[in-house]
Amino acid sequence: MRTLHVSSARFVLLIIGVVICFAGVLGKLWWLHVKDAPKLRDEATQQRRVFNEYPASRGQILDARGALLATTREVWDVGVDAHELSEADCLRADEIAKVLHLDLGVVTRSFEKRYLPPLEEGAPPRRIKWVKLADSQDAVVAQQIRDLKIRGVYPLRRYVRYYPKGQLAAHLVGFVNREGVATSGVERAMDWFLQGQRGSLESQRDGRQRELAHLRSRKIEPRNGDNVELTIDSVLQEICEQVMEEEIARKYNPESAAIIISEPATGKILALANWPTFNLNEYNDPRKAPMEAQRNRAVTDVYEPGSVFKIIPISMGLNERLVTPNSVFDCGATKVPYRGRLLGLPKDDHPIGEADVRKIVAKSSNRGSALIAMKVTEARGEQTFYDYAYRFGFGRPTGLITGQESRGTLHRPEQWDGLTITRMPMGHAVDCTPLQMHFAMATIANGGRLMEPMLVNRVIGADGNTLLQYEPKVREQAVRPETAAQLVEMLRGVCMPGGTAAGANIPGFEVAGKTGTSQKIIDGRYSSRFHVPSFSGFFPASNPQYVISVIVNKPEMPNGRIGYGGTVCVPVFRQLAEKIIHQFGLRPLPGQAGQAI
Amino acid sequence: MSERHLQPVRASRFWVPASFLMLFAFALTGFGILILSSAGAKAPSASSGPLHIMYAQLKYLPIALVAGLVAFRVDLERLRRWVWWIFGAVCVLLALVRVPGIGKSVKGSWRWIDLGFFNLQVSDLAKVALVLALSHYLANQQRVLRRVYFQWIDWSPKFPWLLRGKKTFPWVEPTTMAGWDFVQGFLFPALIIGTVCGLIAIEPDLGTMALCAAVSGVLLFVSGVRLSYLIPAGLAAVGVFSWVVYNWPNRLNRVLSFLDPEGTKSKEGYQLWQGMVAFACGGTTGEGLGQGLQQRYFLPEAHTDFIFSIVGEELGFVATAGVVACFFGMFLVVLFNLPKAHNLYQFNVCLGATLFIVLQALINMGVVTGLLPTKGMSLPFISYGGTNLVMMFVMLGLILNCLSIWARPPELRTEGA
């Protein structure tokens, strides 16, 4: 027999109580282990997760000689995490202020910034993790801050783009904006190579924030961007920009202007200067670098090329073997029959009467070029004229790597009105970008081959190896080499005494080229006051090395004179040519020194 | 009674429950050492290698076994003569522990006396002394405790005018015995408890104090102290405890954080929250022994108070439920044997010892699962700590001691002689 020494009711109550406690613990365990586990497990994953990104250093942009046009600098932003500050460190604000050259008040106030007001009523205040004290500090300041050894005050590294040469080739190089997005120029076009690959680390960490290497799931080292070498020669580019500023901008205060220098045989752009321009390091200052100044007008803006365009109808006539350099046209006629109609011809500023093709080119006769074009189109059809213009690169983008190009306007014959056939040969009723016109001229200099403009020479890896070599690319054989040679000969004549660009000639260097002056269309009419003078030329004619185009939009001429290509652009061309010759030590061709002029 | 005398003594009466109890205890101890090989790897005191904590715990095991054996072999009935001496000595030690030079302070708590080879946690000795003293006293006062204190008194002969012709009027009045009963039947045992609890409270070690109070309260309740004393006293104790906690700087937030561990996970609730996350990571079968990540500096005290969370993370619900089952098993074994108790003294010693194991386990598991306010208390047999292990084996020894007595026929001797 068993005797319980206590009240059995109380004993049973104790047992029930203890059993309930056990059941409670077991139930809660089940809840934690199974029922509520997914939510809590997320918490664990989140607090253990490590995802670090390591920025890659952006590649450099170099000119053809290896000079730096764009590079990346390390800067340090110094800030404070007020939650991490210890009591003792709060009293050391003056040391921080001294290193960063800040007011003590700025620093002490940043120490108080711990929470932002909640977004909605009742929500907990938002924790501020970082208050910036100073940005873009150099490595020395960063080290000084680290040496203070104040927990919670530390520098963060950031890469910023820096353009050592400022405004040099600004429109071609382009820039990377504050968000790190490459917005324009080569920066944008070659972004894929330049940006590199940012590294990342995906892993888990322990409670002391240390990474648990055996649980690392992914680690990618950052790969720095590749360097891009341009065809631009910064010496030439500097000459261009200097001449642009001194000889064009200051003298004529034009709305815009462009100078392009390229190598005809390869299509390499050696220099390209626009006015107005800007400093790449100040791209985000709207006063110093307004949006209009940031446009690469040489490819975005169109103008009527004027007389320079005459090389198209004339080379067409020669190429179609319908005219020879000696063919004579009556440039005195005001009206000529064309396909059964009588068409009025444009006026010549200096009437030349009957003239052969050489003279038409040399004197830049509007009527002569119209007559030549009409002769060809009468025989071959209007489409031929369109085709030749198209072959020379008009009406389509040149394929410059920076993009953002205008294609210009080249009307198809169906869209022509009755007078187009007489006006288009003199470069009206057609418009193009300076670069299109430049490359049309380069085609003549290059034996009739239209090249694609080359801006990037090669891509160089971080280790110095060439990753990608760009090769010159022929877009089209626009005219036969013989035709081109004939035309070169005629363009030589332009730069000879009696030609419209006699002033361009440099003895011994066989300068050839063509002037142009087009009237600006203001309010739908050709203005007699505003002009776009231009000149495209190359030298030496027997083996062209440099093609140079100078286009000035709306020069302000003294005394209300007209800004002709011959008066505005030819002197600029000559200066450029002389500086190039001087700079590169080019020698005059044997036996020709002192000839002519 | 007479029938029991005639039955032959069967060994199974002791060895069956005893072997079950020892199975549970050794299973828990072995499991604890196993889990310490992982949970102790990142402990701040793991100075020489990841297994340092495990070896340290292994070194305590022989001491614990010897202490348990002593508690098992001691003559409980003879011990009753020394109960008050023991109790007095322990109270003196509890007072001495606060004396600098004798006691040792860790994190502002004076709990240990450094014996050179061993840091003695005096409150653990106090647990044994408390159980023995209380059991002894309650057994002696059993008659008083069960007294009828109130009786119906017929007042009508004294105040006939009050009744207006009615013959009798029932009236309740305490007898003269009641006052005496209150002192001996409640006030004195409360004083015993209060002395020990008070001395532990000023160490301060509120967790152990609460445990002692809870175990003593259960003993009082089971032994039959009148509810009309017990309930108000219990409420008052809870009230005082709450008041102390409320006025203790920063302690209220810590105590209340268990109600919203998620909301306070970056502050007071951090430890509990990390512990709960550990359980969740374990799922049903766990991440695998040694694969847990929460003890890697996420969860403080992973090898002591919160070791149960690590069990949960590494071995899953299967293991945690197994641990719960082991403690419940121990409780059940004792439960089935308690009715065999020869007297109330042994009954209370056995129950008290069991409660010190089971209640402590329940409180610890309740704390780490977020059912109870976070309070430092180790998990019996499993948590790292020498005193813990030794005391648990002492408690086990006392239980087995009782069971071995009850397996024999009661000695014929006069109660209290």
mmCIF file of N, CA, C and O in Angstrom, chain A residues 219-282:
data_model
loop_
_atom_site.group_PDB
_atom_site.id
_atom_site.type_symbol
_atom_site.label_atom_id
_atom_site.label_comp_id
_atom_site.label_asym_id
_atom_site.label_seq_id
_atom_site.Cartn_x
_atom_site.Cartn_y
_atom_site.Cartn_z
ATOM 1 N N LYS A 219 33.354 35.060 -55.721
ATOM 2 C CA LYS A 219 34.306 36.152 -55.552
ATOM 3 C C LYS A 219 34.851 36.506 -56.916
ATOM 4 O O LYS A 219 35.428 35.681 -57.607
ATOM 5 N N ILE A 220 34.613 37.729 -57.319
ATOM 6 C CA ILE A 220 35.103 38.178 -58.614
ATOM 7 C C ILE A 220 35.996 39.382 -58.377
ATOM 8 O O ILE A 220 35.576 40.364 -57.775
ATOM 9 N N GLU A 221 37.216 39.266 -58.826
ATOM 10 C CA GLU A 221 38.133 40.392 -58.667
ATOM 11 C C GLU A 221 37.722 41.493 -59.643
ATOM 12 O O GLU A 221 37.290 41.206 -60.754
ATOM 13 N N PRO A 222 37.842 42.746 -59.231
ATOM 14 C CA PRO A 222 37.514 43.799 -60.191
ATOM 15 C C PRO A 222 38.540 43.814 -61.321
ATOM 16 O O PRO A 222 39.720 43.550 -61.100
ATOM 17 N N ARG A 223 38.042 44.049 -62.508
ATOM 18 C CA ARG A 223 38.948 44.141 -63.654
ATOM 19 C C ARG A 223 38.932 45.584 -64.131
ATOM 20 O O ARG A 223 37.865 46.096 -64.494
ATOM 21 N N ASN A 224 40.063 46.227 -64.073
ATOM 22 C CA ASN A 224 40.090 47.630 -64.447
ATOM 23 C C ASN A 224 39.813 47.787 -65.932
ATOM 24 O O ASN A 224 40.075 46.877 -66.719
ATOM 25 N N GLY A 225 39.290 48.954 -66.278
ATOM 26 C CA GLY A 225 38.902 49.184 -67.658
ATOM 27 C C GLY A 225 40.107 49.216 -68.591
ATOM 28 O O GLY A 225 41.246 49.440 -68.172
ATOM 29 N N ASP A 226 39.851 48.967 -69.869
ATOM 30 C CA ASP A 226 40.918 49.033 -70.862
ATOM 31 C C ASP A 226 41.129 50.490 -71.263
ATOM 32 O O ASP A 226 40.249 51.330 -71.114
ATOM 33 N N ASN A 227 42.320 50.742 -71.768
ATOM 34 C CA ASN A 227 42.621 52.097 -72.217
ATOM 35 C C ASN A 227 42.299 52.216 -73.698
ATOM 36 O O ASN A 227 42.435 51.255 -74.448
ATOM 37 N N VAL A 228 41.887 53.396 -74.081
ATOM 38 C CA VAL A 228 41.520 53.617 -75.477
ATOM 39 C C VAL A 228 42.464 54.655 -76.062
ATOM 40 O O VAL A 228 42.658 55.727 -75.493
ATOM 41 N N GLU A 229 43.094 54.288 -77.163
ATOM 42 C CA GLU A 229 44.009 55.218 -77.814
ATOM 43 C C GLU A 229 43.311 55.820 -79.024
ATOM 44 O O GLU A 229 42.815 55.092 -79.884
ATOM 45 N N LEU A 230 43.259 57.125 -79.051
ATOM 46 C CA LEU A 230 42.565 57.802 -80.150
ATOM 47 C C LEU A 230 43.525 58.088 -81.300
ATOM 48 O O LEU A 230 44.743 57.999 -81.145
ATOM 49 N N THR A 231 42.935 58.437 -82.415
ATOM 50 C CA THR A 231 43.759 58.857 -83.551
ATOM 51 C C THR A 231 44.126 60.327 -83.411
ATOM 52 O O THR A 231 44.981 60.825 -84.134
ATOM 53 N N ILE A 232 43.460 60.987 -82.486
ATOM 54 C CA ILE A 232 43.706 62.406 -82.267
ATOM 55 C C ILE A 232 45.157 62.632 -81.871
ATOM 56 O O ILE A 232 45.707 61.899 -81.059
ATOM 57 N N ASP A 233 45.753 63.632 -82.486
ATOM 58 C CA ASP A 233 47.107 64.025 -82.116
ATOM 59 C C ASP A 233 46.967 65.303 -81.300
ATOM 60 O O ASP A 233 46.559 66.334 -81.814
ATOM 61 N N SER A 234 47.292 65.201 -80.023
ATOM 62 C CA SER A 234 46.964 66.358 -79.182
ATOM 63 C C SER A 234 47.768 67.593 -79.571
ATOM 64 O O SER A 234 47.350 68.712 -79.302
ATOM 65 N N VAL A 235 48.894 67.388 -80.214
ATOM 66 C CA VAL A 235 49.642 68.568 -80.676
ATOM 67 C C VAL A 235 48.842 69.297 -81.750
ATOM 68 O O VAL A 235 48.617 70.510 -81.686
ATOM 69 N N LEU A 236 48.357 68.510 -82.720
ATOM 70 C CA LEU A 236 47.535 69.095 -83.776
ATOM 71 C C LEU A 236 46.261 69.683 -83.205
ATOM 72 O O LEU A 236 45.811 70.767 -83.589
ATOM 73 N N GLN A 237 45.679 68.949 -82.278
ATOM 74 C CA GLN A 237 44.424 69.369 -81.682
ATOM 75 C C GLN A 237 44.621 70.707 -80.961
ATOM 76 O O GLN A 237 43.804 71.605 -81.061
ATOM 77 N N GLU A 238 45.748 70.801 -80.293
ATOM 78 C CA GLU A 238 46.026 72.034 -79.567
ATOM 79 C C GLU A 238 46.203 73.196 -80.540
ATOM 80 O O GLU A 238 45.698 74.296 -80.309
ATOM 81 N N ILE A 239 46.905 72.908 -81.671
ATOM 82 C CA ILE A 239 47.070 73.944 -82.697
ATOM 83 C C ILE A 239 45.699 74.387 -83.186
ATOM 84 O O ILE A 239 45.398 75.575 -83.287
ATOM 85 N N CYS A 240 44.859 73.411 -83.481
ATOM 86 C CA CYS A 240 43.524 73.706 -83.989
ATOM 87 C C CYS A 240 42.754 74.591 -83.030
ATOM 88 O O CYS A 240 42.139 75.589 -83.419
ATOM 89 N N GLU A 241 42.782 74.212 -81.763
ATOM 90 C CA GLU A 241 41.963 74.952 -80.805
ATOM 91 C C GLU A 241 42.517 76.347 -80.579
ATOM 92 O O GLU A 241 41.767 77.291 -80.351
ATOM 93 N N GLN A 242 43.832 76.420 -80.667
ATOM 94 C CA GLN A 242 44.448 77.735 -80.498
ATOM 95 C C GLN A 242 44.082 78.648 -81.667
ATOM 96 O O GLN A 242 43.670 79.789 -81.476
ATOM 97 N N VAL A 243 44.192 78.098 -82.860
ATOM 98 C CA VAL A 243 43.847 78.874 -84.054
ATOM 99 C C VAL A 243 42.361 79.214 -84.029
ATOM 100 O O VAL A 243 41.951 80.338 -84.350
ATOM 101 N N MET A 244 41.564 78.233 -83.636
ATOM 102 C CA MET A 244 40.125 78.441 -83.551
ATOM 103 C C MET A 244 39.808 79.639 -82.665
ATOM 104 O O MET A 244 39.021 80.506 -83.022
ATOM 105 N N GLU A 245 40.479 79.682 -81.526
ATOM 106 C CA GLU A 245 40.165 80.748 -80.598
ATOM 107 C C GLU A 245 40.713 82.086 -81.077
ATOM 108 O O GLU A 245 40.015 83.095 -81.096
ATOM 109 N N GLU A 246 41.963 82.064 -81.526
ATOM 110 C CA GLU A 246 42.610 83.335 -81.853
ATOM 111 C C GLU A 246 42.181 83.881 -83.208
ATOM 112 O O GLU A 246 41.955 85.069 -83.365
ATOM 113 N N GLU A 247 42.080 82.993 -84.184
ATOM 114 C CA GLU A 247 41.849 83.455 -85.548
ATOM 115 C C GLU A 247 40.376 83.470 -85.931
ATOM 116 O O GLU A 247 39.989 84.168 -86.860
ATOM 117 N N ILE A 248 39.561 82.681 -85.301
ATOM 118 C CA ILE A 248 38.161 82.650 -85.691
ATOM 119 C C ILE A 248 37.287 83.289 -84.623
ATOM 120 O O ILE A 248 36.604 84.282 -84.862
ATOM 121 N N ALA A 249 37.363 82.728 -83.407
ATOM 122 C CA ALA A 249 36.430 83.172 -82.376
ATOM 123 C C ALA A 249 36.620 84.651 -82.051
ATOM 124 O O ALA A 249 35.668 85.411 -81.981
ATOM 125 N N ARG A 250 37.855 85.062 -81.859
ATOM 126 C CA ARG A 250 38.090 86.451 -81.462
ATOM 127 C C ARG A 250 37.835 87.419 -82.599
ATOM 128 O O ARG A 250 37.335 88.521 -82.389
ATOM 129 N N LYS A 251 38.176 86.995 -83.807
ATOM 130 C CA LYS A 251 38.056 87.916 -84.941
ATOM 131 C C LYS A 251 36.619 88.040 -85.420
ATOM 132 O O LYS A 251 36.161 89.125 -85.730
ATOM 133 N N TYR A 252 35.921 86.931 -85.464
ATOM 134 C CA TYR A 252 34.623 86.960 -86.148
ATOM 135 C C TYR A 252 33.445 86.682 -85.231
ATOM 136 O O TYR A 252 32.304 86.834 -85.651
ATOM 137 N N ASN A 253 33.720 86.266 -84.006
ATOM 138 C CA ASN A 253 32.665 85.930 -83.064
ATOM 139 C C ASN A 253 31.513 85.178 -83.729
ATOM 140 O O ASN A 253 30.382 85.628 -83.745
ATOM 141 N N PRO A 254 31.806 84.024 -84.319
ATOM 142 C CA PRO A 254 30.760 83.314 -85.082
ATOM 143 C C PRO A 254 29.781 82.604 -84.144
ATOM 144 O O PRO A 254 30.023 82.468 -82.941
ATOM 145 N N GLU A 255 28.678 82.195 -84.726
ATOM 146 C CA GLU A 255 27.736 81.407 -83.929
ATOM 147 C C GLU A 255 28.369 80.070 -83.581
ATOM 148 O O GLU A 255 28.257 79.572 -82.471
ATOM 149 N N SER A 256 29.037 79.511 -84.584
ATOM 150 C CA SER A 256 29.783 78.284 -84.314
ATOM 151 C C SER A 256 30.830 78.134 -85.391
ATOM 152 O O SER A 256 30.794 78.838 -86.406
ATOM 153 N N ALA A 257 31.755 77.221 -85.137
ATOM 154 C CA ALA A 257 32.789 76.982 -86.131
ATOM 155 C C ALA A 257 33.357 75.603 -85.890
ATOM 156 O O ALA A 257 33.236 75.052 -84.802
ATOM 157 N N ALA A 258 33.953 75.063 -86.957
ATOM 158 C CA ALA A 258 34.559 73.745 -86.804
ATOM 159 C C ALA A 258 35.823 73.671 -87.640
ATOM 160 O O ALA A 258 35.888 74.257 -88.732
ATOM 161 N N ILE A 259 36.816 73.012 -87.077
ATOM 162 C CA ILE A 259 38.028 72.726 -87.841
ATOM 163 C C ILE A 259 38.255 71.222 -87.742
ATOM 164 O O ILE A 259 38.192 70.652 -86.655
ATOM 165 N N ILE A 260 38.461 70.604 -88.907
ATOM 166 C CA ILE A 260 38.691 69.159 -88.897
ATOM 167 C C ILE A 260 39.973 68.881 -89.663
ATOM 168 O O ILE A 260 40.184 69.429 -90.740
ATOM 169 N N ILE A 261 40.836 68.064 -89.061
ATOM 170 C CA ILE A 261 42.037 67.633 -89.782
ATOM 171 C C ILE A 261 42.041 66.110 -89.781
ATOM 172 O O ILE A 261 41.838 65.489 -88.726
ATOM 173 N N SER A 262 42.232 65.534 -90.949
ATOM 174 C CA SER A 262 42.301 64.079 -90.977
ATOM 175 C C SER A 262 43.350 63.629 -91.976
ATOM 176 O O SER A 262 43.890 64.423 -92.745
ATOM 177 N N GLU A 263 43.612 62.343 -91.903
ATOM 178 C CA GLU A 263 44.588 61.752 -92.806
ATOM 179 C C GLU A 263 43.795 61.079 -93.916
ATOM 180 O O GLU A 263 43.029 60.155 -93.631
ATOM 181 N N PRO A 264 43.919 61.505 -95.140
ATOM 182 C CA PRO A 264 43.017 61.004 -96.185
ATOM 183 C C PRO A 264 43.143 59.502 -96.438
ATOM 184 O O PRO A 264 42.140 58.828 -96.655
ATOM 185 N N ALA A 265 44.371 58.976 -96.389
ATOM 186 C CA ALA A 265 44.553 57.576 -96.768
ATOM 187 C C ALA A 265 43.872 56.624 -95.796
ATOM 188 O O ALA A 265 43.460 55.530 -96.164
ATOM 189 N N THR A 266 43.746 57.025 -94.532
ATOM 190 C CA THR A 266 43.202 56.101 -93.536
ATOM 191 C C THR A 266 41.864 56.566 -92.979
ATOM 192 O O THR A 266 41.129 55.788 -92.372
ATOM 193 N N GLY A 267 41.572 57.817 -93.143
ATOM 194 C CA GLY A 267 40.352 58.349 -92.537
ATOM 195 C C GLY A 267 40.540 58.711 -91.076
ATOM 196 O O GLY A 267 39.579 59.006 -90.374
ATOM 197 N N LYS A 268 41.782 58.642 -90.584
ATOM 198 C CA LYS A 268 42.043 58.983 -89.186
ATOM 199 C C LYS A 268 41.805 60.461 -88.935
ATOM 200 O O LYS A 268 42.364 61.302 -89.637
ATOM 201 N N ILE A 269 41.009 60.741 -87.947
ATOM 202 C CA ILE A 269 40.798 62.128 -87.564
ATOM 203 C C ILE A 269 41.945 62.530 -86.650
ATOM 204 O O ILE A 269 42.140 61.933 -85.584
ATOM 205 N N LEU A 270 42.713 63.502 -87.084
ATOM 206 C CA LEU A 270 43.889 63.895 -86.310
ATOM 207 C C LEU A 270 43.549 65.001 -85.328
ATOM 208 O O LEU A 270 44.160 65.135 -84.280
ATOM 209 N N ALA A 271 42.555 65.808 -85.704
ATOM 210 C CA ALA A 271 42.127 66.880 -84.809
ATOM 211 C C ALA A 271 40.734 67.302 -85.227
ATOM 212 O O ALA A 271 40.382 67.224 -86.402
ATOM 213 N N LEU A 272 39.960 67.664 -84.242
ATOM 214 C CA LEU A 272 38.621 68.147 -84.546
ATOM 215 C C LEU A 272 38.259 69.156 -83.462
ATOM 216 O O LEU A 272 38.184 68.796 -82.290
ATOM 217 N N ALA A 273 38.118 70.391 -83.896
ATOM 218 C CA ALA A 273 37.831 71.433 -82.909
ATOM 219 C C ALA A 273 36.503 72.080 -83.233
ATOM 220 O O ALA A 273 36.192 72.315 -84.398
ATOM 221 N N ASN A 274 35.745 72.316 -82.192
ATOM 222 C CA ASN A 274 34.458 73.001 -82.367
ATOM 223 C C ASN A 274 34.484 74.304 -81.596
ATOM 224 O O ASN A 274 35.161 74.425 -80.574
ATOM 225 N N TRP A 275 33.737 75.229 -82.073
ATOM 226 C CA TRP A 275 33.475 76.441 -81.291
ATOM 227 C C TRP A 275 31.969 76.601 -81.212
ATOM 228 O O TRP A 275 31.333 76.435 -82.224
ATOM 229 N N PRO A 276 31.378 76.869 -80.095
ATOM 230 C CA PRO A 276 31.974 77.017 -78.756
ATOM 231 C C PRO A 276 32.359 75.668 -78.150
ATOM 232 O O PRO A 276 31.828 74.638 -78.519
ATOM 233 N N THR A 277 33.311 75.771 -77.233
ATOM 234 C CA THR A 277 33.781 74.552 -76.607
ATOM 235 C C THR A 277 33.675 74.692 -75.089
ATOM 236 O O THR A 277 33.171 75.701 -74.596
ATOM 237 N N PHE A 278 34.122 73.709 -74.360
ATOM 238 C CA PHE A 278 33.994 73.732 -72.893
ATOM 239 C C PHE A 278 35.099 72.893 -72.269
ATOM 240 O O PHE A 278 35.761 72.112 -72.949
ATOM 241 N N ASN A 279 35.263 73.090 -70.976
ATOM 242 C CA ASN A 279 36.250 72.304 -70.244
ATOM 243 C C ASN A 279 35.570 71.059 -69.694
ATOM 244 O O ASN A 279 34.558 71.133 -69.014
ATOM 245 N N LEU A 280 36.150 69.914 -70.005
ATOM 246 C CA LEU A 280 35.527 68.638 -69.603
ATOM 247 C C LEU A 280 35.383 68.505 -68.089
ATOM 248 O O LEU A 280 34.495 67.822 -67.591
ATOM 249 N N ASN A 281 36.284 69.159 -67.352
ATOM 250 C CA ASN A 281 36.207 69.034 -65.899
ATOM 251 C C ASN A 281 35.099 69.899 -65.305
ATOM 252 O O ASN A 281 34.805 69.810 -64.125
ATOM 253 N N GLU A 282 34.512 70.770 -66.159
ATOM 254 C CA GLU A 282 33.461 71.650 -65.655
ATOM 255 C C GLU A 282 32.154 71.404 -66.385
ATOM 256 O O GLU A 282 31.341 72.306 -66.538
#
